[in-house]
Coordinates of C-alpha atoms in Angstrom, one line a residue:
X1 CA 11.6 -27.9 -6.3
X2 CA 15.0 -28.8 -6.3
X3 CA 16.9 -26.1 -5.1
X4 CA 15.5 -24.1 -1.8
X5 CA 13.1 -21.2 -3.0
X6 CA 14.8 -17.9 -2.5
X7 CA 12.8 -14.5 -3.4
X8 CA 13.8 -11.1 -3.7
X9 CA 11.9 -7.5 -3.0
X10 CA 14.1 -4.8 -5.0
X11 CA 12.5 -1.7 -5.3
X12 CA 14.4 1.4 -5.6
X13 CA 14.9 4.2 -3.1
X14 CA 13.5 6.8 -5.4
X15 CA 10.4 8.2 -3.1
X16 CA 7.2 6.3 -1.2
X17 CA 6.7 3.1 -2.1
X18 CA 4.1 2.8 -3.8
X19 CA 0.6 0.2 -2.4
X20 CA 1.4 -1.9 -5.8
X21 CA 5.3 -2.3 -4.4
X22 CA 3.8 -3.6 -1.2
X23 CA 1.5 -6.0 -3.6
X24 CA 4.7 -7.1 -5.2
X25 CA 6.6 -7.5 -1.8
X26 CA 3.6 -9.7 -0.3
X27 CA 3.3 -12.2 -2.8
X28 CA 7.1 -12.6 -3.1
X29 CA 6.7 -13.0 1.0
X30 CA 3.6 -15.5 0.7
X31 CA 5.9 -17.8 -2.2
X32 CA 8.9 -17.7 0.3
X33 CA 6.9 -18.7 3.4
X34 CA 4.4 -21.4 1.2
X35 CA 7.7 -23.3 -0.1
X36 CA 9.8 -22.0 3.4
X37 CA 12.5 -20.3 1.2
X38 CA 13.8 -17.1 2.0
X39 CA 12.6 -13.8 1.4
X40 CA 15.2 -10.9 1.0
X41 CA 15.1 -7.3 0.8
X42 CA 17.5 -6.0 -1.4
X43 CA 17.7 -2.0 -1.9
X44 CA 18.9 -1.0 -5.5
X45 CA 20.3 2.5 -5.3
X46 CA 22.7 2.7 -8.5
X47 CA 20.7 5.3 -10.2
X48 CA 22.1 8.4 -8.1
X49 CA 20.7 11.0 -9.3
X50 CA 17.2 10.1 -8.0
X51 CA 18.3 8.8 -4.6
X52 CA 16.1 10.1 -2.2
X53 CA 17.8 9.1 1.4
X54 CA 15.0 8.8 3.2
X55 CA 13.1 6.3 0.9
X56 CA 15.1 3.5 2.1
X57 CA 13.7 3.2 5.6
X58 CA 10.2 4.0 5.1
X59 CA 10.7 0.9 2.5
X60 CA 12.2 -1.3 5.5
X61 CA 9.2 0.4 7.8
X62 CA 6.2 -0.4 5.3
X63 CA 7.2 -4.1 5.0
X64 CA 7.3 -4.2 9.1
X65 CA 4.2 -2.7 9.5
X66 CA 2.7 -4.8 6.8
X67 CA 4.3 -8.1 8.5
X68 CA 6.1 -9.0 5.5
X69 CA 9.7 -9.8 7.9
X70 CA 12.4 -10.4 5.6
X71 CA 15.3 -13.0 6.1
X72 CA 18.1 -11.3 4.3
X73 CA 18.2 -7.4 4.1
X74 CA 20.5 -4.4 4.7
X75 CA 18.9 -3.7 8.1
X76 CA 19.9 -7.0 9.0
X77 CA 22.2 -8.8 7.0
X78 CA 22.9 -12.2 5.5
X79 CA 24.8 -14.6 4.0
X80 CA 25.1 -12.7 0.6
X81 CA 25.8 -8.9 2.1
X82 CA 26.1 -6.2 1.3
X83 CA 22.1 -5.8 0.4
X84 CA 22.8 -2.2 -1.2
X85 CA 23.8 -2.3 -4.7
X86 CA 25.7 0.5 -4.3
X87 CA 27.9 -0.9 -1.9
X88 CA 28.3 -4.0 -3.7
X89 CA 31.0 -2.6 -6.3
X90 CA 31.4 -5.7 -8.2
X91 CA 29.5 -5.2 -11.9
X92 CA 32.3 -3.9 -13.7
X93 CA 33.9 -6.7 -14.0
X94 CA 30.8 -9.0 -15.2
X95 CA 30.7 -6.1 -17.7
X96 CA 34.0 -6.9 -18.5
X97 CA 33.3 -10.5 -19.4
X98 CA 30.3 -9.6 -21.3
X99 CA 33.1 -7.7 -23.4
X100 CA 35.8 -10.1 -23.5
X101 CA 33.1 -12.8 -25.1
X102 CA 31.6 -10.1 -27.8
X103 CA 27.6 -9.7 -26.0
X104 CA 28.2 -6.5 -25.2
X105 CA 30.2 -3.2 -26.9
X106 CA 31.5 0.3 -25.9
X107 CA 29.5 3.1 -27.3
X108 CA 31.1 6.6 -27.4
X109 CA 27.5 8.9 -28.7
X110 CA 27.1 11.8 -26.5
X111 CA 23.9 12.8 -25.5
X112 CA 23.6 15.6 -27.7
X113 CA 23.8 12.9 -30.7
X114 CA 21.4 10.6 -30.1
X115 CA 19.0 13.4 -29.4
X116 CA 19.9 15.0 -32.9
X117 CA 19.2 11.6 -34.1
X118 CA 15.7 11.3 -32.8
X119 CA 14.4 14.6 -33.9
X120 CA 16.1 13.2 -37.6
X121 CA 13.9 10.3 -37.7
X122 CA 11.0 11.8 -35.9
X123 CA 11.0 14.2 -39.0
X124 CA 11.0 11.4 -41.2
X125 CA 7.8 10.0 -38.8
X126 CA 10.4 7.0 -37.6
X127 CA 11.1 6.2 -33.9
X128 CA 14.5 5.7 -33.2
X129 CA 16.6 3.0 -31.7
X130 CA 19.9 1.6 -31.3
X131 CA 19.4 -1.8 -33.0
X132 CA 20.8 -4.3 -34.7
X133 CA 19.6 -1.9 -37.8
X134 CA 21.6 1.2 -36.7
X135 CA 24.3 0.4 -34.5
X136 CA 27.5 -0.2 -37.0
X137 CA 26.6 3.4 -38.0
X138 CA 27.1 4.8 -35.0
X139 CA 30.0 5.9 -32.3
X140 CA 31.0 2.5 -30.9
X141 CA 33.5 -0.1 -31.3
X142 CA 31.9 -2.4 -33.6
X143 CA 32.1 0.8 -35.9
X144 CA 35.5 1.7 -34.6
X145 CA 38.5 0.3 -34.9
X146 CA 40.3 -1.7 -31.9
X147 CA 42.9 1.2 -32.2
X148 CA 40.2 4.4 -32.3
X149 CA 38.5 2.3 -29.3
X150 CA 42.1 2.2 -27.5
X151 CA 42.6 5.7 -28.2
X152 CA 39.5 6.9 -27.1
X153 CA 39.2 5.3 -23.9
X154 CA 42.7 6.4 -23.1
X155 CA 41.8 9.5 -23.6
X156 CA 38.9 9.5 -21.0
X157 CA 36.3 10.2 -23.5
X158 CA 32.7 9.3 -21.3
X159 CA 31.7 6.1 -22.9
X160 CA 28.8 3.5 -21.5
X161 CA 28.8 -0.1 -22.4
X162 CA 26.0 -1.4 -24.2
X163 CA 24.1 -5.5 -24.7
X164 CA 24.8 -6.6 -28.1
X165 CA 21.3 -8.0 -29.1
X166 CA 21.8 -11.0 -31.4
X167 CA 19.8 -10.4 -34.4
X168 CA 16.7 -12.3 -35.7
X169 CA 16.3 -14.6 -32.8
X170 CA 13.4 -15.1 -31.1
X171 CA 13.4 -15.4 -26.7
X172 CA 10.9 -17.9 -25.4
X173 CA 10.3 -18.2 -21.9
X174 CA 8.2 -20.0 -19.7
X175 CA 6.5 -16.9 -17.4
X176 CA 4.3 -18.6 -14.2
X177 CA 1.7 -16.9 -14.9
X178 CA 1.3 -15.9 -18.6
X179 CA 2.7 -19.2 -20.0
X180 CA 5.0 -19.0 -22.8
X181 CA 5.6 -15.5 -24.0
X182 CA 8.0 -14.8 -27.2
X183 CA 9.8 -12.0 -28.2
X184 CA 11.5 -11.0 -31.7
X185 CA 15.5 -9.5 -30.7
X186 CA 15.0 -7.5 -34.2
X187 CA 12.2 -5.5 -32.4
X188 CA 14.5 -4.9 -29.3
X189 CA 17.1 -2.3 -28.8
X190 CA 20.8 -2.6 -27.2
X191 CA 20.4 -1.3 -23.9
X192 CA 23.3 0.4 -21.8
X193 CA 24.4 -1.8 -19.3
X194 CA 27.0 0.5 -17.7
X195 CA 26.6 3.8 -17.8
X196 CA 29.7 6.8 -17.9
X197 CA 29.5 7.7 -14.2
X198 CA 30.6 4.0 -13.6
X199 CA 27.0 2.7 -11.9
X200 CA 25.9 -0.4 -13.7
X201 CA 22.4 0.6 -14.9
X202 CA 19.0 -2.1 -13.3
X203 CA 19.2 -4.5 -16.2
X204 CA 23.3 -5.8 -15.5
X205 CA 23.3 -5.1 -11.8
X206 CA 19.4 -7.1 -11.7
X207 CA 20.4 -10.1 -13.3
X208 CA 24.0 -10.1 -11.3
X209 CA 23.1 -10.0 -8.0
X210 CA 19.6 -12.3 -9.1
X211 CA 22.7 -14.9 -9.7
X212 CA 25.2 -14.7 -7.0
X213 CA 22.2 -14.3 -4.3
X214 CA 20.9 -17.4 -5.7
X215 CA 17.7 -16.0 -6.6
X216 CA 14.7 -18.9 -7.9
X217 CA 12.7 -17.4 -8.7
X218 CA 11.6 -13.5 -9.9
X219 CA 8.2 -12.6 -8.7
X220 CA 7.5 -8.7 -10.0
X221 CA 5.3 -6.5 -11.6
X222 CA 3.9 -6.8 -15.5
X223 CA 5.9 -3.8 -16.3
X224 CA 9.2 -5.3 -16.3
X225 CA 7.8 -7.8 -18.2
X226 CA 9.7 -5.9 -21.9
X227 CA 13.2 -6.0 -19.8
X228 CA 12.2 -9.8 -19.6
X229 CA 14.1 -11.2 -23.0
X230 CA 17.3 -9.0 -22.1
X231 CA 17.8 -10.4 -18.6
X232 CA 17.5 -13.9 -20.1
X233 CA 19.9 -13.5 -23.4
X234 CA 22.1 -12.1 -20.3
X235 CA 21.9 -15.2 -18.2
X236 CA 22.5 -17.0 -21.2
X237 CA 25.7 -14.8 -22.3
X238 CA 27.2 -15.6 -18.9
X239 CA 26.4 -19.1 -19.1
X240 CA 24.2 -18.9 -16.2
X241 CA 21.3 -20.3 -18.2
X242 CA 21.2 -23.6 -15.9
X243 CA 21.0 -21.4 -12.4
X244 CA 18.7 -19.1 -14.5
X245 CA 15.5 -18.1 -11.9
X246 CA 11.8 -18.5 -12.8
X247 CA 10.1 -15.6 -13.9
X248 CA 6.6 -14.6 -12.6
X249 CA 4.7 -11.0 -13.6
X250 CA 2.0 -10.2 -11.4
X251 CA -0.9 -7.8 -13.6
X252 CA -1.2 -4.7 -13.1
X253 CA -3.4 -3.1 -10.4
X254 CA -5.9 -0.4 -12.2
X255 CA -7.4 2.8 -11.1
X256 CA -10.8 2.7 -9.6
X257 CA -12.3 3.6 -13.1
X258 CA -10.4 0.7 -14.4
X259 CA -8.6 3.0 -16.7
X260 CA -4.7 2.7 -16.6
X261 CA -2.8 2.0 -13.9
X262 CA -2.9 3.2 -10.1
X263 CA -0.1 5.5 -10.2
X264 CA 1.8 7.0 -7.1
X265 CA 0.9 10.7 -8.7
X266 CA -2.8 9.2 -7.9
X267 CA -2.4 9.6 -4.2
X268 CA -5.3 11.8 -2.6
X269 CA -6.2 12.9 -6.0
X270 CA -8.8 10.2 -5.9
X271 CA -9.4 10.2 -2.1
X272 CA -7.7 7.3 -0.7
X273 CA -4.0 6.4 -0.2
X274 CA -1.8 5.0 -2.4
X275 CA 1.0 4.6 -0.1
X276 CA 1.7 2.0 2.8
X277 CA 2.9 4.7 5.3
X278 CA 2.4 8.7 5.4
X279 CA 4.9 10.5 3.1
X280 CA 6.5 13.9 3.8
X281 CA 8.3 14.7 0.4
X282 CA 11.6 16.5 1.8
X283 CA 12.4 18.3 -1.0
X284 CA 8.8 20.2 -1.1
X285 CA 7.4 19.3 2.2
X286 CA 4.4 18.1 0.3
X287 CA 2.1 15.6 2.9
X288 CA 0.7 12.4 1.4
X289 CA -1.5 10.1 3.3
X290 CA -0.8 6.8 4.4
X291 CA -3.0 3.6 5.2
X292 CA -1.8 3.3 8.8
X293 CA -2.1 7.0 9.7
X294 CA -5.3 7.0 7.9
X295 CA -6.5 4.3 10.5
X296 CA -6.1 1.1 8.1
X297 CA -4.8 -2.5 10.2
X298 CA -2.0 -3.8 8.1
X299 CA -3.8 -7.1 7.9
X300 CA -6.9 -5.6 6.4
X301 CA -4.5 -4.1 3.5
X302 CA -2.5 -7.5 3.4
X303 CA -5.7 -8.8 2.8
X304 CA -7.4 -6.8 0.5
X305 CA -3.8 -6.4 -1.7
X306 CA -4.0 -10.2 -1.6
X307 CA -6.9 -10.0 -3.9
X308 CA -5.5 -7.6 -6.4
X309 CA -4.7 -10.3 -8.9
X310 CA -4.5 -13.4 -6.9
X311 CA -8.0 -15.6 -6.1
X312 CA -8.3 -18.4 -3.5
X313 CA -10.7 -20.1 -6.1
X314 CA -13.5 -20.1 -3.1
X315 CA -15.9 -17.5 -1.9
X316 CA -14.2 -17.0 1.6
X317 CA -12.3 -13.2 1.4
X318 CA -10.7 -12.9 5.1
X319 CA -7.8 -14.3 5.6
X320 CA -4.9 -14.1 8.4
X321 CA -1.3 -13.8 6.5
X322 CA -0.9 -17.0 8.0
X323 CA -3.9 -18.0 6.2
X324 CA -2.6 -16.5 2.7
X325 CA 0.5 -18.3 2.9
X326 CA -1.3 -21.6 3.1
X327 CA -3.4 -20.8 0.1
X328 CA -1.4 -18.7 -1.9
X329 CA -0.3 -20.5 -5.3
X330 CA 0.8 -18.3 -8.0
X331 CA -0.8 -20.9 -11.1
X332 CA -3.8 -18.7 -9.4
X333 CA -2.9 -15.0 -9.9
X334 CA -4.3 -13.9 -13.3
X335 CA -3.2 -12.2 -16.1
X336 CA -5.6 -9.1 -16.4
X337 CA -5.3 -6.1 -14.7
X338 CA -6.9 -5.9 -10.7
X339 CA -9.2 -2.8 -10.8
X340 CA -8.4 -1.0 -7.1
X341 CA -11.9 -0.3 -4.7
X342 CA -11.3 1.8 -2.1
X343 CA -14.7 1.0 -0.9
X344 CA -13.3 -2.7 -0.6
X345 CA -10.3 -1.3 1.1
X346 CA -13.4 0.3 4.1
X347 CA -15.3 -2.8 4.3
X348 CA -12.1 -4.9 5.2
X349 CA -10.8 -3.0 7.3
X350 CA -14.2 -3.0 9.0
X351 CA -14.6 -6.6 9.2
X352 CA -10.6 -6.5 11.1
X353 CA -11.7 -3.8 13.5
X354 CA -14.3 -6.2 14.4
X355 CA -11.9 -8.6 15.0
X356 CA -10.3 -6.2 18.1
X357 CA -11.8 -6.2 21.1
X358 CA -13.5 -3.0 22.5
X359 CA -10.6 -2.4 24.9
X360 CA -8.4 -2.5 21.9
X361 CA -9.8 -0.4 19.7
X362 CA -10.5 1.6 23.1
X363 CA -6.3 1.9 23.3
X364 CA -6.2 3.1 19.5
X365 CA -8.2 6.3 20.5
X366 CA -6.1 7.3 23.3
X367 CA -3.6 9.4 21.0
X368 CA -7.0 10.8 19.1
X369 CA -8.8 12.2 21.9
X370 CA -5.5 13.4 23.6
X371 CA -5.5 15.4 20.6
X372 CA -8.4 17.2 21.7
X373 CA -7.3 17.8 25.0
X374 CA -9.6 14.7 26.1
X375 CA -8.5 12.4 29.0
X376 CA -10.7 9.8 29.6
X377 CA -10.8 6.3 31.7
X378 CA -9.9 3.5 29.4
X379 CA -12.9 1.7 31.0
X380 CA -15.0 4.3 30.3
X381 CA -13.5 4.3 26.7
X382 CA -14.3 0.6 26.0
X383 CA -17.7 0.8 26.9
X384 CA -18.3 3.2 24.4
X385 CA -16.5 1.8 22.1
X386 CA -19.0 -1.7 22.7
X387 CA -22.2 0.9 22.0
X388 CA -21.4 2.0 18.6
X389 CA -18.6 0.2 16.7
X390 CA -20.9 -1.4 14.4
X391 CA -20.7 2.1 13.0
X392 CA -16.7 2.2 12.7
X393 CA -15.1 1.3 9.5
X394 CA -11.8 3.1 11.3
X395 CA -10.8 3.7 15.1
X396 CA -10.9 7.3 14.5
X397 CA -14.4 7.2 13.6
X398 CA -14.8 7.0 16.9
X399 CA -15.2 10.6 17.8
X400 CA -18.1 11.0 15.0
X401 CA -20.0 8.5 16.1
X402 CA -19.2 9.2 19.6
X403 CA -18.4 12.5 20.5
X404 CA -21.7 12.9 23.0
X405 CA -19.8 10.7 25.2
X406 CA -17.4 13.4 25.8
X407 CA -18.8 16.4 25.2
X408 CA -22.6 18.0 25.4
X409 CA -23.6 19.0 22.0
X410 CA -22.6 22.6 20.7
X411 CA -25.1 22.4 18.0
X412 CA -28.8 21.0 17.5
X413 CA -29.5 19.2 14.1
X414 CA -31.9 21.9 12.3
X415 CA -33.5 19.1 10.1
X416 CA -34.2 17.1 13.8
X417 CA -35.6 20.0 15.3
X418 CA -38.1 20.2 12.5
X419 CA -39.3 17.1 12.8
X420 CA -39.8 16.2 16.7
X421 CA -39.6 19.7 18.2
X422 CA -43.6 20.1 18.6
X423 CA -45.6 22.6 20.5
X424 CA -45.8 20.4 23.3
X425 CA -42.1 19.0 23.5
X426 CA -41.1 21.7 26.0
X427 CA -43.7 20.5 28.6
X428 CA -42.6 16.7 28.1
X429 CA -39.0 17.7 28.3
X430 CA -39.3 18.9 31.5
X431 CA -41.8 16.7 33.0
X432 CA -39.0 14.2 32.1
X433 CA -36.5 16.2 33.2
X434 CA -38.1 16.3 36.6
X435 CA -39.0 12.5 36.4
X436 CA -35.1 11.5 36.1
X437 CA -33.6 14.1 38.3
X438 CA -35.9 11.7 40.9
X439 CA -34.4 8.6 39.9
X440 CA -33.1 6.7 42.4
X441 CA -30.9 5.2 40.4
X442 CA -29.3 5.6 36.7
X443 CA -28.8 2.0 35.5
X444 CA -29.7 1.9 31.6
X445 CA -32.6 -0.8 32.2
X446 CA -34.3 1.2 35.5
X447 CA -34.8 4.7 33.3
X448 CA -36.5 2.9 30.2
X449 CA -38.9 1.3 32.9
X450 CA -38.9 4.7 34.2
X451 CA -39.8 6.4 31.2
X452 CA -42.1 3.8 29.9
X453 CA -44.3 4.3 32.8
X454 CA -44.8 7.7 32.1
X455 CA -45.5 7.2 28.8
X456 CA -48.2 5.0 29.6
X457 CA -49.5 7.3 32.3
X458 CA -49.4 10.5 30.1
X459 CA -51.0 8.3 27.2
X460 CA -48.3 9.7 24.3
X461 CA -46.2 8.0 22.3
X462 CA -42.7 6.6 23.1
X463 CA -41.0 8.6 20.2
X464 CA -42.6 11.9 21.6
X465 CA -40.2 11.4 24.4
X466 CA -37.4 10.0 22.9
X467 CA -37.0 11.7 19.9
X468 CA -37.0 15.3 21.6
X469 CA -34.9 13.6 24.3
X470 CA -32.1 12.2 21.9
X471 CA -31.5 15.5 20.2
X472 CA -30.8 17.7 23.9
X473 CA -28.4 14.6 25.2
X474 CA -26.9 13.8 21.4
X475 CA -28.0 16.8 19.3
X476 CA -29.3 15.1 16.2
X477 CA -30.9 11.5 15.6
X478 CA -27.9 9.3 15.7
X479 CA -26.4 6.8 18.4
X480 CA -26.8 4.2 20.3
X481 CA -29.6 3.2 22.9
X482 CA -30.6 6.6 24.4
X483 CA -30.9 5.1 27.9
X484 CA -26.9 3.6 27.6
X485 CA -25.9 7.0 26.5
X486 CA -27.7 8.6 29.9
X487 CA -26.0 5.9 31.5
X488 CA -22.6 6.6 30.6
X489 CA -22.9 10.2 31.1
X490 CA -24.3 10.3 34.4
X491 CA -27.5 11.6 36.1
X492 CA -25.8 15.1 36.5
X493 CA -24.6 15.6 32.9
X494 CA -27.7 14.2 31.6
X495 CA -30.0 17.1 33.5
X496 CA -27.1 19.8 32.6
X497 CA -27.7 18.7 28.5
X498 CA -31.9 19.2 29.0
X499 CA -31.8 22.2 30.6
X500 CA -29.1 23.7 27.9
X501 CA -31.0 22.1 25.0
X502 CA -34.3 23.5 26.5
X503 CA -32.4 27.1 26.4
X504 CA -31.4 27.0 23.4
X505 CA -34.6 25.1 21.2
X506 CA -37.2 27.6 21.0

């Protein structure tokens, strides 16, 4: 590559952003980093109206969390600042030019008469659009004369200014991904480029800032691949064509069913998040769940969003972002949809908590058990954490899979109870109730000996103890070794939880 790779992440500060954002922001990141170019952040806020202030720093906190560390951005700054379109305040005047050299017209329908038109040619069962077909019919200057336009302008009539779509061309472009993909300009419609309240609209202030940020290359989603031939006729209307960027559309990712696309209004609908970060709407105070609050590492969703579309052509699946960056090559992301598996999403983020070590994933449970008033000795914590995170697929699964560590149980599994509370389990229960309360010590390896050798003596089976003896110290059939549990808890809360179990099993 000739020129040094610069990519850009522009989404807009309209609400969350949405997991398939962050998909578009990581591989944009990978690129960068594979071909050390740059990677910029570039907020674009011209379309007022649905602003949403907040928005812009859960963006800039997403990609942190995420590790995706831009080099340009409006946190930061950069060689090409400001990183807000809406504090850039230079579009009118490339407008202007677009003008000046006949690619682009004022157009002077209201509202109210392009709606009229639509319900006209719905009527007639016709869509629409102002093409090449209909626009020297309509309220704009290639209609008007130069002195109605004059007039009408000095008037302060609300006008927008509009792309001039040459007719029956055809737009080829090389896309990285799809290959050569064609479009027909007689299919495509003139789209406002400025609008009245004087914001350029995505498409002019896009390809603008794309230019004079020396953007190569355009890495985004498959839904702006229709805005695709516009953005190039506009390079080539400037004369930009030669410092034009490469284009690149990632697929789509799909819902779970593999029907349509994961949507942001899919969020906890379908049980799992579809945002980076947790969301507080402020307008309704609606809550929507996050993949860090809900105990996701950032490198297990790097990792897993890394697969949405993109394959390392091998069987290996865990990979540090490091890691991605050195394989990551977009000849091979694919051109089909990514269906999303939120049961893919667990199992990742299992095989990354495994990574941790116990006192780490000990220090993520601090603010959890805190919670419940719990203080505990992070010692204490990591051992426990040692004896049963084969069983986490989060850090806060810690307290279901662990809570007889802190707590005696409150409750006594009813199907357990059924099935090892015999006649005789009373009498065993205390005879090893008496038989521990004797030990001398309370090491985990001293009380199976212990217990064994009654077993032998008494000539009953091992799980005629055990059993009984799991459900008063845990109160069902889950956990650990029994004898590491009545290490951990002591010989003091150990005899406490018989005698209550005993009381309450009848």
């Amino acid at each position: 590559m000739s020129r040094r790779v610069r990519v850009r992440f522009a989404p807009s500060p309209t609400g969350p952003l949405h997991i398939g954002g962050v998909r578009t922001a990581l591989f944009n990141y990978l690129f960068a980093r594979k071909h050390n170019g740059d990677f910029i952040l570039r907020i674009e806020d011209t379309d007022q109206g649905r602003y949403v202030s907040e928005a812009e720093s859960y963006i800039m906190e997403s990609l942190r969390w995420c590790g995706l560390h831009y080099s340009e951005g409006p946190d930061i700054g950069g060689p090409f600042e400001p990183y807000r379109q809406s504090e850039r305040n230079v579009y009118r005047g490339f407008a202007d030019t677009l003008l000046e050299s006949g690619n682009a017209y004022y157009a002077f329908d209201t509202p109210e008469e392009l709606n009229s038109l639509r319900k006209d040619y719905e009527a007639q069962g016709k869509l629409f659009q102002y093409d090449t077909s209909t626009r020297n019919g309509l309220n704009n200057s290639l209609s008007l004369s130069s002195a109605e336009v004059k007039a009408l302008i000095d008037s302060k009539v609300p006008y927008v200014i509009r792309f001039k779509m040459p007719e029956n061309e055809e737009v080829k472009v090389n896309d990285l991904i799809r290959g050569e993909v064609v479009f027909h300009t007689s299919l495509l419609d003139d789209k406002v480029l400025f609008k009245a309240d004087g914001q350029p609209t995505y498409h002019l202030a896009n390809v603008v800032d794309d230019y004079l940020m020396k953007i190569t290359h355009v890495i985004r989603g498959e839904e702006w691949l229709p805005s695709l031939p516009l953005h190039v006729l506009l390079y080539k209307a400037f004369g930009w064509e030669p410092e034009m960027p490469e284009f690149a559309h990632l697929p789509l990712i799909l819902k779970p069913s593999g029907q349509g696309k994961l949507s942001k209004r899919d969020g906890d609908k379908l049980g799992f998040p579809v945002f980076p970060l947790q969301w507080t709407d402020p307008e309704t105070g609606e809550i929507s769940s996050g993949y860090r609050e809900s105990g996701y590492f950032p490198e297990a969703v790097d990792n897993l969003l890394a697969f949405l579309g993109w394959n390392p052509g091998t069987e290996r699946e865990l990979f540090s972002l490091d890691e991605l960056v050195e394989a990551f090559s977009l000849d091979r992301v694919g051109r089909s949809g990514s269906r999303f598996d939120p049961e893919k999403a667990k199992w990742y983020n299992q095989q990354y908590l495994k990574n941790h070590s116990d006192q780490e994933i000990a220090q993520l449970q601090i603010p959890f058990l805190e919670k419940r008033g719990i203080k505990v000795d992070l010692k204490y914590l990591s051992r426990v954490v040692s004896l049963v995170r084969e069983r986490m697929v989060f850090p806060q699964d810690l307290w279901e899979q662990a809570v007889y560590f802190f707590q005696a149980p409150e409750r006594y599994d009813l199907q357990q109870q059924k099935k090892v509370w015999k006649s005789e389990t009373p009498a065993i229960m205390a005879d090893t109730r008496e038989l521990l309360l004797q030990a001398f010590e309370f090491g985990s390896a001293y009380l199976e000996t212990l217990v064994k050798q009654y077993v032998e003596e008494k000539q009953i089976g091992f799980g005629r103890v055990m059993a009984p003896l799991r459900l008063l110290l845990v109160g069902s059939g889950m956990g650990p070794h029994l004898f590491d549990i009545m290490e951990m808890i002591g010989k003091e809360e150990t005899i406490r939880r018989i005698d209550q179990g005993l009381l309450a099993i009848r």
